Coordinates of N, CA and C in Angstrom, one line a residue:
M1 N -47.5 106.0 -116.9 CA -46.5 106.8 -118.2 C -46.2 107.9 -118.2
L2 N -45.8 109.1 -118.2 CA -45.1 110.6 -119.3 C -44.5 110.4 -120.2
A3 N -44.6 110.5 -121.1 CA -43.6 110.0 -121.7 C -43.2 110.9 -123.1
S4 N -43.0 111.9 -124.2 CA -43.2 112.6 -125.2 C -44.2 112.9 -125.7
G5 N -44.8 113.9 -123.9 CA -45.9 114.7 -124.0 C -47.2 114.2 -123.7
V6 N -46.7 112.9 -123.4 CA -48.2 111.8 -123.9 C -48.6 110.7 -122.5
L7 N -49.4 111.5 -121.6 CA -49.8 111.0 -120.9 C -50.9 110.1 -121.3
T8 N -51.2 108.3 -120.4 CA -52.5 107.6 -120.4 C -53.2 108.2 -119.8
T9 N -55.1 107.8 -120.7 CA -55.5 108.2 -119.8 C -55.8 107.1 -118.2
E10 N -55.1 106.0 -118.5 CA -55.4 104.8 -117.4 C -54.5 106.2 -115.9
L11 N -53.6 106.1 -116.7 CA -52.4 107.4 -115.2 C -53.9 108.4 -114.5
Y12 N -54.3 109.1 -116.1 CA -54.9 110.1 -116.0 C -55.8 110.2 -114.8
H13 N -57.2 109.0 -114.6 CA -57.7 108.6 -114.2 C -57.0 108.7 -112.7
R14 N -56.1 107.5 -113.4 CA -55.8 107.0 -110.7 C -55.3 107.8 -110.8
T15 N -54.8 108.8 -110.9 CA -53.8 109.9 -110.4 C -54.7 111.4 -110.4
G16 N -55.8 111.3 -110.7 CA -57.6 112.6 -111.0 C -56.3 113.9 -111.3
L17 N -55.7 113.8 -112.0 CA -55.2 115.1 -112.4 C -56.4 116.1 -113.2
L18 N -56.6 117.2 -113.5 CA -57.5 118.2 -113.8 C -56.7 118.3 -114.7
A19 N -58.6 119.1 -115.9 CA -58.1 118.8 -117.9 C -56.6 119.9 -118.0
S20 N -55.7 120.6 -116.8 CA -54.2 121.5 -116.8 C -53.8 121.0 -116.0
L21 N -52.6 119.7 -116.5 CA -51.7 120.2 -116.2 C -50.3 120.6 -116.0
W22 N -49.8 121.6 -114.6 CA -48.7 123.0 -115.0 C -47.3 122.0 -114.4
R23 N -46.4 122.5 -114.9 CA -44.8 122.2 -114.4 C -45.0 120.7 -114.7
A24 N -45.2 119.8 -116.3 CA -45.0 118.6 -116.5 C -43.9 118.4 -117.1
T25 N -43.0 119.0 -117.9 CA -41.8 118.7 -117.7 C -40.6 118.3 -117.1
A26 N -40.1 117.4 -117.6 CA -38.8 117.5 -116.8 C -38.2 118.3 -116.0
D27 N -38.0 119.1 -116.5 CA -36.6 120.2 -115.3 C -37.7 121.6 -115.5
L28 N -39.4 121.0 -115.5 CA -40.4 121.7 -114.5 C -40.7 123.2 -114.6
T29 N -40.4 124.0 -115.7 CA -40.2 125.1 -116.6 C -41.0 126.1 -116.8
M30 N -41.8 124.4 -117.5 CA -43.0 124.9 -119.0 C -44.3 124.2 -117.7
A31 N -45.7 125.7 -118.4 CA -46.3 124.8 -118.0 C -47.1 124.4 -119.3
V32 N -48.1 123.5 -119.0 CA -48.8 122.6 -120.2 C -49.7 122.5 -120.8
H33 N -50.0 122.9 -121.3 CA -52.3 121.9 -120.8 C -52.5 121.0 -122.0
I34 N -53.8 120.4 -121.5 CA -54.4 119.5 -122.9 C -54.6 120.2 -124.1
A35 N -54.7 119.6 -124.5 CA -55.7 120.1 -126.2 C -56.2 119.0 -127.0
H36 N -55.8 117.7 -126.8 CA -56.4 117.1 -127.3 C -57.0 115.7 -126.4
T37 N -58.5 115.2 -126.4 CA -58.7 114.1 -126.1 C -59.5 112.7 -126.9
Y38 N -58.3 111.4 -126.9 CA -60.2 111.1 -127.8 C -60.6 110.5 -127.7
A39 N -61.2 110.3 -127.6 CA -63.4 110.1 -128.1 C -63.3 108.6 -126.9
N40 N -61.9 107.5 -127.3 CA -62.0 106.9 -126.5 C -61.0 106.1 -125.3
G41 N -60.4 106.8 -125.4 CA -59.9 107.7 -124.4 C -58.7 107.1 -124.3
Q42 N -57.4 107.0 -125.1 CA -56.7 105.6 -124.8 C -55.3 106.6 -124.9
T43 N -55.2 108.2 -125.2 CA -54.2 109.5 -124.6 C -54.3 110.6 -124.8
I44 N -53.4 111.2 -124.3 CA -54.1 112.6 -123.4 C -53.2 113.7 -124.2
S45 N -53.0 114.7 -124.8 CA -51.7 115.0 -125.8 C -51.8 116.6 -125.1
F46 N -51.0 116.9 -124.6 CA -50.5 118.1 -124.4 C -49.8 119.2 -125.2
N47 N -49.4 120.4 -124.9 CA -49.2 121.2 -126.2 C -48.3 123.1 -125.0
K48 N -47.6 122.6 -125.9 CA -46.7 123.6 -124.9 C -47.7 125.2 -124.0
M49 N -47.1 126.4 -123.6 CA -47.8 127.3 -122.8 C -48.2 127.7 -123.7
P50 N -49.5 128.4 -123.0 CA -50.2 129.6 -123.7 C -49.8 130.3 -124.3
L51 N -49.6 131.2 -125.5 CA -48.7 132.4 -126.0 C -49.3 133.4 -125.1
Q52 N -48.0 133.7 -125.1 CA -47.6 135.4 -124.6 C -47.3 136.3 -124.6
L53 N -48.4 137.8 -124.6 CA -47.9 139.1 -125.0 C -46.4 138.9 -124.3
T54 N -45.4 140.0 -125.5 CA -44.1 140.4 -125.1 C -43.2 139.4 -125.1
K55 N -43.6 138.3 -125.4 CA -42.0 137.0 -125.4 C -42.4 137.0 -126.8
P56 N -41.7 135.6 -127.5 CA -41.0 135.4 -129.2 C -42.9 134.6 -129.4
A57 N -42.3 135.2 -131.2 CA -44.3 134.5 -131.8 C -44.2 133.5 -131.9
P58 N -43.9 131.6 -132.3 CA -43.9 130.7 -132.9 C -42.9 131.5 -133.4
Q59 N -41.7 130.4 -134.5 CA -41.4 130.4 -135.4 C -41.9 128.9 -136.8
F60 N -42.2 129.4 -137.8 CA -42.6 129.0 -138.3 C -41.7 128.5 -140.1
K61 N -42.0 127.7 -140.9 CA -41.2 127.7 -142.0 C -42.9 127.5 -142.8
T62 N -43.0 127.6 -143.8 CA -44.0 126.0 -144.6 C -44.0 127.2 -146.2
T63 N -44.6 126.5 -147.2 CA -44.6 126.9 -148.2 C -45.8 128.1 -148.5
A64 N -45.3 129.0 -149.8 CA -46.8 130.2 -149.3 C -47.1 130.3 -150.9
V65 N -47.7 130.9 -151.4 CA -48.5 131.6 -152.2 C -47.7 132.9 -152.6
V66 N -47.4 132.9 -153.6 CA -46.2 134.8 -153.0 C -46.6 135.3 -154.7
N67 N -47.2 136.1 -155.5 CA -47.6 136.5 -156.4 C -47.4 135.9 -157.7
G68 N -48.2 133.7 -157.3 CA -48.5 133.4 -158.4 C -47.8 132.4 -158.2
E69 N -46.8 132.3 -157.5 CA -45.2 131.3 -157.1 C -45.1 130.1 -155.4
F70 N -44.6 129.4 -155.8 CA -44.9 129.0 -154.9 C -43.7 128.8 -153.8
K71 N -43.4 129.6 -152.8 CA -41.6 129.7 -152.7 C -42.4 129.3 -151.0
D72 N -40.7 128.5 -150.3 CA -41.0 128.4 -149.0 C -40.6 130.0 -147.9
I73 N -41.5 130.2 -147.1 CA -41.0 131.7 -146.2 C -41.4 131.0 -144.6
S74 N -40.1 131.8 -144.2 CA -40.2 131.6 -142.4 C -41.0 132.8 -142.1
L75 N -41.3 133.0 -140.0 CA -41.1 134.1 -139.9 C -40.4 134.8 -140.2
S76 N -38.8 133.9 -139.4 CA -37.8 134.5 -139.2 C -36.9 135.5 -141.3
D77 N -37.3 135.3 -141.7 CA -37.5 135.8 -143.1 C -37.6 137.2 -142.9
Y78 N -38.7 138.4 -141.8 CA -39.8 139.4 -141.4 C -38.8 139.8 -140.8
K79 N -37.3 139.9 -139.9 CA -36.6 140.4 -138.8 C -36.2 141.7 -139.1
G80 N -36.3 142.1 -138.3 CA -36.1 143.6 -138.5 C -37.8 144.1 -139.0
K81 N -38.8 143.8 -138.9 CA -40.0 144.0 -139.7 C -41.5 143.9 -138.8
Y82 N -42.8 144.7 -138.4 CA -43.5 144.5 -137.9 C -44.1 143.2 -139.2
V83 N -45.2 142.4 -138.6 CA -45.7 141.4 -139.2 C -46.3 141.4 -138.7
V84 N -48.0 141.8 -139.1 CA -49.0 141.5 -139.2 C -49.5 140.0 -140.0
L85 N -49.6 139.2 -139.0 CA -50.1 137.2 -139.4 C -51.8 136.8 -139.4
F86 N -52.0 136.3 -140.3 CA -53.9 136.5 -139.9 C -54.1 135.4 -140.2
F87 N -54.9 134.3 -139.8 CA -54.9 132.6 -140.4 C -57.0 132.9 -140.7
Y88 N -57.2 132.0 -141.4 CA -58.8 132.5 -141.6 C -59.2 130.5 -141.8
P89 N -60.3 130.5 -141.9 CA -61.0 129.1 -141.4 C -60.8 128.3 -143.4
L90 N -60.8 128.6 -144.1 CA -60.7 127.9 -145.7 C -60.4 128.2 -147.0
D91 N -60.4 128.5 -147.5 CA -60.4 128.7 -149.6 C -61.7 128.3 -149.4
F92 N -62.1 129.2 -150.9 CA -63.0 129.2 -151.8 C -64.7 128.5 -150.6
T93 N -64.7 129.9 -149.4 CA -65.7 130.1 -148.8 C -66.6 132.3 -148.7
F94 N -66.6 132.2 -147.5 CA -68.0 133.8 -147.9 C -66.3 135.7 -146.9
V95 N -66.5 134.7 -146.1 CA -66.2 136.2 -145.0 C -65.0 135.9 -145.9
C96 N -64.5 134.4 -146.1 CA -62.5 135.1 -146.1 C -61.5 135.7 -147.6
P97 N -62.7 134.8 -148.4 CA -62.7 136.2 -149.3 C -62.3 137.4 -149.1
T98 N -63.1 138.1 -148.2 CA -63.7 140.0 -148.4 C -62.6 140.0 -147.5
E99 N -61.7 139.7 -146.4 CA -60.2 139.6 -145.4 C -59.7 139.7 -146.3
I100 N -59.0 139.4 -147.1 CA -57.7 138.5 -147.6 C -57.6 139.4 -148.6
I101 N -58.7 139.5 -149.4 CA -58.9 141.2 -150.2 C -58.4 142.8 -150.0
A102 N -59.0 143.0 -148.6 CA -59.5 144.1 -148.2 C -57.6 144.2 -147.5
F103 N -57.3 142.7 -146.6 CA -55.6 143.3 -146.5 C -54.4 143.4 -147.4
S104 N -54.8 142.5 -148.8 CA -54.2 142.5 -149.6 C -53.8 143.9 -150.2
E105 N -55.2 145.0 -150.4 CA -55.4 146.4 -151.2 C -54.4 146.9 -150.4
R106 N -54.3 146.6 -149.3 CA -53.9 148.0 -147.8 C -53.0 147.8 -147.7
A107 N -52.3 146.1 -148.3 CA -50.8 145.6 -147.3 C -49.7 147.2 -147.4
D108 N -49.4 147.7 -149.4 CA -48.7 148.9 -149.4 C -48.7 149.8 -148.1
D109 N -49.7 150.1 -147.6 CA -50.1 150.9 -146.2 C -49.2 149.9 -144.8
F110 N -49.7 148.9 -144.8 CA -48.3 148.9 -144.4 C -46.7 148.8 -144.2
R111 N -46.6 148.3 -146.2 CA -45.3 148.5 -146.5 C -44.5 149.7 -145.9
K112 N -45.7 150.8 -145.5 CA -44.5 152.1 -145.9 C -44.2 152.7 -144.1
I113 N -44.8 151.6 -143.0 CA -44.2 151.7 -141.6 C -44.0 150.6 -141.2
N114 N -43.3 149.2 -142.3 CA -42.0 148.6 -142.5 C -43.1 147.7 -141.5
C115 N -44.0 147.4 -141.7 CA -44.5 146.1 -142.1 C -45.4 145.5 -142.5
E116 N -45.3 144.2 -142.8 CA -46.0 143.1 -143.9 C -47.3 142.6 -143.4
V117 N -47.5 141.9 -144.1 CA -49.1 141.1 -144.1 C -49.2 139.9 -144.7
V118 N -49.0 138.4 -143.7 CA -48.8 136.9 -144.3 C -50.0 137.0 -143.6
A119 N -51.1 136.0 -144.6 CA -52.6 135.2 -144.8 C -52.1 133.9 -144.9
A120 N -53.3 133.0 -143.6 CA -52.1 132.1 -143.0 C -54.1 130.4 -143.0
S121 N -54.0 129.4 -144.3 CA -55.3 128.6 -143.6 C -54.8 127.1 -143.5
T122 N -55.5 126.3 -143.0 CA -54.9 125.0 -143.7 C -55.3 123.9 -144.2
D123 N -55.5 125.1 -145.4 CA -55.7 124.3 -146.8 C -54.0 124.9 -147.8
S124 N -54.2 123.9 -148.4 CA -52.4 123.6 -149.5 C -52.1 124.7 -150.1
H125 N -51.6 124.8 -150.6 CA -50.6 125.8 -151.4 C -51.5 126.1 -152.9
F126 N -51.8 124.8 -152.9 CA -52.3 124.9 -155.2 C -53.1 124.8 -155.3
T127 N -54.0 124.4 -154.0 CA -55.9 125.1 -153.0 C -55.6 126.6 -153.7
H128 N -55.2 127.6 -152.8 CA -54.4 128.6 -152.5 C -54.7 129.5 -154.0
L129 N -53.6 128.5 -154.6 CA -53.3 129.1 -155.8 C -54.5 128.8 -157.0
A130 N -54.9 128.1 -157.4 CA -56.3 128.4 -157.7 C -57.6 128.8 -157.4
W131 N -58.0 129.8 -156.0 CA -58.6 130.4 -155.5 C -57.9 131.5 -156.1
I132 N -56.6 132.3 -155.7 CA -56.4 133.2 -156.3 C -56.7 133.5 -158.5
N133 N -56.5 132.0 -158.8 CA -56.4 132.2 -159.7 C -57.9 132.0 -160.0
T134 N -58.8 132.2 -160.1 CA -60.1 132.5 -160.2 C -60.8 133.7 -159.5
S135 N -62.0 134.5 -160.5 CA -62.4 135.9 -160.3 C -63.2 136.2 -159.2
R136 N -62.8 137.1 -158.7 CA -63.1 137.9 -157.8 C -65.4 137.4 -158.0
K137 N -65.0 138.3 -159.3 CA -67.2 137.9 -159.4 C -67.6 136.3 -159.1
Q138 N -66.1 135.8 -159.1 CA -67.0 134.2 -159.0 C -66.5 133.7 -157.4
G139 N -66.0 134.5 -156.2 CA -66.0 134.2 -155.6 C -64.6 133.6 -155.1
G140 N -63.7 134.3 -155.9 CA -62.1 134.0 -155.7 C -61.7 135.3 -155.0
L141 N -59.6 134.9 -155.5 CA -59.0 136.1 -154.8 C -58.7 137.7 -156.2
G142 N -58.3 136.1 -157.2 CA -57.7 137.4 -158.2 C -56.2 137.7 -157.5
P143 N -55.2 138.5 -158.6 CA -54.2 138.7 -157.8 C -54.1 139.9 -156.2
M144 N -53.1 138.8 -155.7 CA -52.3 139.0 -154.3 C -51.4 140.0 -154.6
N145 N -51.3 140.9 -153.3 CA -50.0 141.6 -153.2 C -49.6 141.3 -151.2
I146 N -50.4 140.6 -151.2 CA -49.7 139.3 -149.4 C -49.5 137.8 -149.9
P147 N -48.8 137.6 -148.8 CA -48.3 135.5 -149.2 C -49.3 135.2 -148.2
I148 N -49.7 134.2 -148.9 CA -50.9 132.7 -148.3 C -49.9 131.6 -147.8
L149 N -49.5 131.1 -146.6 CA -49.2 130.8 -146.1 C -50.2 128.7 -145.9
S150 N -49.4 127.9 -146.7 CA -50.0 126.7 -146.6 C -50.1 126.0 -144.9
D151 N -50.7 125.7 -144.1 CA -50.5 125.2 -143.0 C -51.6 123.3 -143.4
K152 N -51.5 122.2 -144.0 CA -51.8 121.6 -144.3 C -51.6 120.5 -143.4
S153 N -49.8 120.8 -142.2 CA -49.9 119.9 -141.4 C -50.3 120.5 -139.9
H154 N -51.0 121.6 -140.2 CA -51.8 122.6 -138.9 C -51.4 123.4 -137.8
S155 N -49.1 122.5 -138.4 CA -48.3 122.9 -136.5 C -48.6 124.6 -136.6
I156 N -48.8 125.3 -136.9 CA -48.9 126.9 -137.1 C -49.7 127.0 -136.6
A157 N -50.6 126.9 -136.9 CA -52.0 127.3 -136.5 C -52.3 126.9 -134.6
R158 N -51.8 125.2 -134.9 CA -51.6 125.5 -133.6 C -50.4 125.6 -131.8
D159 N -49.7 126.0 -132.9 CA -48.9 126.8 -132.3 C -49.1 127.8 -131.6
Y160 N -50.0 128.7 -132.4 CA -50.1 130.1 -132.3 C -52.3 129.8 -131.4
G161 N -52.7 128.8 -131.0 CA -53.2 128.4 -130.8 C -54.7 128.3 -130.8
V162 N -55.2 128.5 -131.7 CA -55.9 128.9 -132.7 C -56.3 128.2 -133.2
L163 N -56.1 126.5 -133.3 CA -57.0 125.4 -134.6 C -58.2 124.8 -133.2
N164 N -59.0 124.9 -134.4 CA -60.6 124.3 -133.9 C -59.8 122.4 -134.1
E165 N -59.5 122.2 -133.0 CA -59.5 121.0 -133.7 C -60.3 119.5 -134.0
E166 N -61.5 120.2 -133.2 CA -62.8 119.1 -134.3 C -62.7 119.8 -136.0
T167 N -62.8 120.7 -136.5 CA -62.5 120.8 -137.8 C -61.3 121.0 -138.4
G168 N -60.1 121.1 -137.9 CA -59.0 121.2 -138.2 C -58.8 122.3 -139.6
V169 N -59.4 123.5 -139.3 CA -59.8 124.7 -139.7 C -59.4 125.8 -138.4
P170 N -58.5 126.7 -138.6 CA -58.3 127.5 -137.9 C -59.9 128.6 -137.5
F171 N -60.3 129.4 -136.0 CA -60.6 130.9 -136.3 C -60.2 132.3 -136.9
R172 N -60.3 133.2 -136.6 CA -60.4 133.9 -137.1 C -58.8 134.8 -136.2
G173 N -57.7 134.7 -136.0 CA -56.6 134.8 -135.6 C -55.8 136.2 -136.1
L174 N -55.5 136.7 -134.8 CA -54.5 137.4 -135.3 C -53.8 138.2 -134.8
F175 N -52.3 138.4 -135.6 CA -51.6 138.3 -134.3 C -50.1 139.8 -134.8
I176 N -50.1 140.7 -134.0 CA -49.3 141.5 -134.2 C -48.3 141.2 -133.8
I177 N -46.8 141.6 -134.3 CA -44.6 140.4 -133.7 C -44.4 142.1 -134.6
D178 N -43.8 142.4 -133.7 CA -43.2 143.1 -133.8 C -42.1 143.0 -134.7
D179 N -41.0 144.2 -134.5 CA -38.9 143.9 -135.3 C -38.8 142.5 -134.2
K180 N -38.9 143.2 -133.3 CA -37.6 141.8 -132.9 C -38.3 140.3 -131.9
Q181 N -39.4 140.1 -133.4 CA -40.5 139.4 -133.5 C -41.1 138.8 -131.8
N182 N -41.7 139.5 -131.3 CA -41.7 139.1 -129.9 C -43.1 139.9 -130.9
L183 N -44.4 138.5 -129.6 CA -46.4 138.8 -129.8 C -46.7 140.6 -129.1
R184 N -47.6 141.5 -130.2 CA -47.4 142.2 -129.3 C -49.3 142.5 -129.2
Q185 N -50.1 141.4 -129.9 CA -51.3 141.7 -130.3 C -51.9 140.6 -130.3
I186 N -53.1 140.2 -129.8 CA -53.3 138.7 -130.1 C -55.4 139.6 -130.5
T187 N -55.9 138.4 -131.6 CA -57.6 139.0 -131.3 C -57.4 138.1 -132.2
V188 N -58.5 137.0 -131.2 CA -59.6 135.8 -132.9 C -60.6 136.3 -132.3
N189 N -61.3 136.0 -133.7 CA -62.4 136.4 -133.5 C -62.7 135.0 -134.5
D190 N -64.5 134.6 -133.7 CA -64.9 133.2 -134.7 C -65.3 133.5 -135.3
L191 N -65.7 132.3 -136.6 CA -65.5 132.4 -137.3 C -67.2 133.2 -138.8
P192 N -67.9 133.1 -137.9 CA -68.5 134.4 -138.6 C -68.7 136.0 -139.0
V193 N -67.5 136.5 -138.8 CA -67.3 137.4 -138.0 C -65.7 138.1 -138.6
G194 N -65.6 139.0 -139.7 CA -64.6 139.5 -140.5 C -64.0 140.4 -139.4
R195 N -62.5 141.0 -139.7 CA -61.6 142.1 -139.4 C -61.3 143.5 -139.6
S196 N -61.3 144.5 -139.3 CA -60.2 146.0 -139.3 C -59.1 145.5 -139.5
V197 N -59.1 146.4 -141.8 CA -57.7 146.6 -141.1 C -57.2 147.6 -141.2
D198 N -58.1 148.5 -141.0 CA -58.0 150.1 -140.9 C -57.2 149.7 -138.9
E199 N -58.8 149.1 -138.2 CA -58.1 149.0 -136.7 C -55.9 148.5 -136.3
T200 N -56.1 147.0 -137.4 CA -55.2 146.5 -137.7 C -53.8 147.5 -137.7
L201 N -53.8 148.0 -138.7 CA -52.8 148.8 -139.4 C -53.2 150.3 -138.1
R202 N -54.3 151.0 -137.2 CA -54.0 151.9 -136.0 C -53.5 151.3 -135.1
L203 N -53.5 149.7 -134.8 CA -52.4 149.1 -133.8 C -51.0 149.1 -133.9
V204 N -50.1 149.2 -135.2 CA -49.0 149.2 -136.0 C -48.9 150.4 -135.0
Q205 N -49.7 151.0 -135.9 CA -48.8 152.7 -136.1 C -48.5 153.5 -134.0
A206 N -49.4 152.0 -133.3 CA -49.6 153.2 -132.1 C -48.4 151.6 -131.7
F207 N -48.0 150.3 -132.0 CA -47.4 149.7 -131.2 C -45.8 150.5 -131.4
Q208 N -45.4 150.9 -132.8 CA -44.2 151.4 -133.3 C -44.3 152.4 -132.7
Y209 N -45.4 153.7 -132.5 CA -44.6 155.4 -131.3 C -44.4 154.4 -129.5
T210 N -45.3 153.9 -130.0 CA -44.9 153.5 -127.9 C -43.3 152.7 -128.4
D211 N -42.8 152.7 -129.1 CA -41.5 152.0 -129.4 C -40.6 152.7 -129.1
K212 N -41.7 153.7 -130.0 CA -40.4 154.3 -130.3 C -39.6 155.8 -129.1
Y213 N -41.0 156.4 -128.7 CA -41.4 157.5 -127.5 C -41.2 157.0 -126.8
G214 N -41.1 156.5 -126.0 CA -41.6 155.1 -124.5 C -42.9 156.3 -123.9
E215 N -44.3 156.3 -125.0 CA -45.4 157.1 -124.6 C -46.8 156.2 -124.8
V216 N -47.9 156.3 -123.8 CA -48.4 155.2 -123.8 C -49.7 155.9 -124.8
C217 N -50.6 155.3 -125.6 CA -51.3 155.5 -126.5 C -53.0 156.1 -125.3
P218 N -54.3 156.8 -125.4 CA -54.9 156.6 -125.3 C -55.9 155.7 -125.9
A219 N -57.3 155.7 -125.3 CA -58.2 154.5 -126.4 C -58.7 155.7 -127.3
N220 N -58.4 155.0 -129.0 CA -58.9 155.6 -130.0 C -58.4 156.4 -130.3
W221 N -56.5 156.4 -130.1 CA -55.5 157.1 -130.4 C -54.9 157.4 -131.8
Q222 N -55.0 158.2 -132.7 CA -54.6 157.7 -134.2 C -53.3 158.7 -134.4
P223 N -52.5 158.8 -135.8 CA -52.0 159.0 -135.1 C -51.7 160.7 -135.7
G224 N -50.5 161.1 -134.7 CA -51.0 162.4 -134.6 C -51.0 163.3 -133.4
A225 N -52.1 162.6 -132.7 CA -52.8 162.9 -131.7 C -52.3 162.6 -130.2
K226 N -52.3 163.1 -129.4 CA -51.4 162.9 -128.4 C -52.2 161.3 -127.5
T227 N -50.6 161.8 -127.1 CA -50.4 159.9 -125.9 C -49.6 160.8 -124.1
I228 N -49.8 160.0 -124.1 CA -50.0 160.1 -122.4 C -48.4 160.0 -121.7
K229 N -47.7 160.1 -121.1 CA -45.5 160.0 -120.6 C -46.4 158.8 -119.4
P230 N -46.7 157.4 -119.1 CA -46.3 157.5 -118.1 C -45.9 157.2 -117.1
D231 N -45.8 158.8 -116.7 CA -45.4 159.6 -114.9 C -46.9 159.5 -114.7
T232 N -46.7 159.7 -113.4 CA -48.9 160.5 -112.2 C -48.1 161.9 -112.3
K233 N -46.9 162.5 -112.6 CA -47.3 164.1 -112.3 C -47.3 164.3 -113.9
A234 N -46.6 164.3 -115.2 CA -46.4 164.5 -116.7 C -48.0 163.6 -117.3
A235 N -48.3 162.6 -116.7 CA -49.6 162.0 -117.7 C -50.6 163.2 -116.8
Q236 N -50.6 164.3 -115.9 CA -51.4 165.4 -115.5 C -52.4 166.4 -116.7
E237 N -50.9 166.2 -118.1 CA -51.2 167.5 -118.8 C -52.0 166.1 -119.4
Y238 N -51.7 165.7 -119.9 CA -53.0 165.0 -120.5 C -54.8 164.7 -120.4
F239 N -54.3 164.5 -119.3 CA -56.1 164.7 -118.1 C -56.7 165.9 -118.2
V240 N -55.5 166.5 -118.1 CA -56.4 168.6 -117.9 C -56.9 169.1 -119.4
D241 N -56.3 168.0 -119.8 CA -56.6 168.8 -121.5 C -57.3 167.8 -121.8
A242 N -57.9 166.4 -121.6 CA -58.6 165.9 -122.6 C -60.3 166.3 -121.6
N243 N -59.4 166.6 -120.1 CA -61.3 166.7 -120.0 C -62.0 167.7 -119.3

């Protein structure tokens, strides 16, 4: 019996369904995939279709720490702006403060190009605040120039496909969301390696350039560098100059 996105393991084994079951919704319009199975095999849970670039980013609303205070934040608050949403595993850890501080210190560079940076983890907002109030010399964050979301229910990390279901913490997922709230870029790092603020800023600038001018950005493009007109004949100008 299939109900509310849950399939009993008895039916699962009886029908021989594979680990991914497509078109399982009533109207057969959305693909689903298995997110987690319990060790004792009572239920199999299903999530929505995986994220797709150029499609709407999953909406969320949750409590964040903003300028040292608690505030409810939703993705819709940022309509009309680009957003860099990045997940990190845990407060009071090792790589995480280096990333968060680096993005916070460059937040004004992003704002200059109409982009907001938002961090998120599955810690509570109380833990976030305690970490912010801890000295950087002791592994804390200190004053922050970006909001830090609390995803204590794990729902946001799960919707964005970065939650490690076994540990309950997210991988280092980073998402660039455009001013129409569509996904434009997805990067997910394993836990040991942090991300590049410079590369993230470059990507936002590149997507904004293509939005405005309709041309495409070649490898290692930087603002002010040549771009390519997406036309067979016109593109020859770029290739002749580049080679």
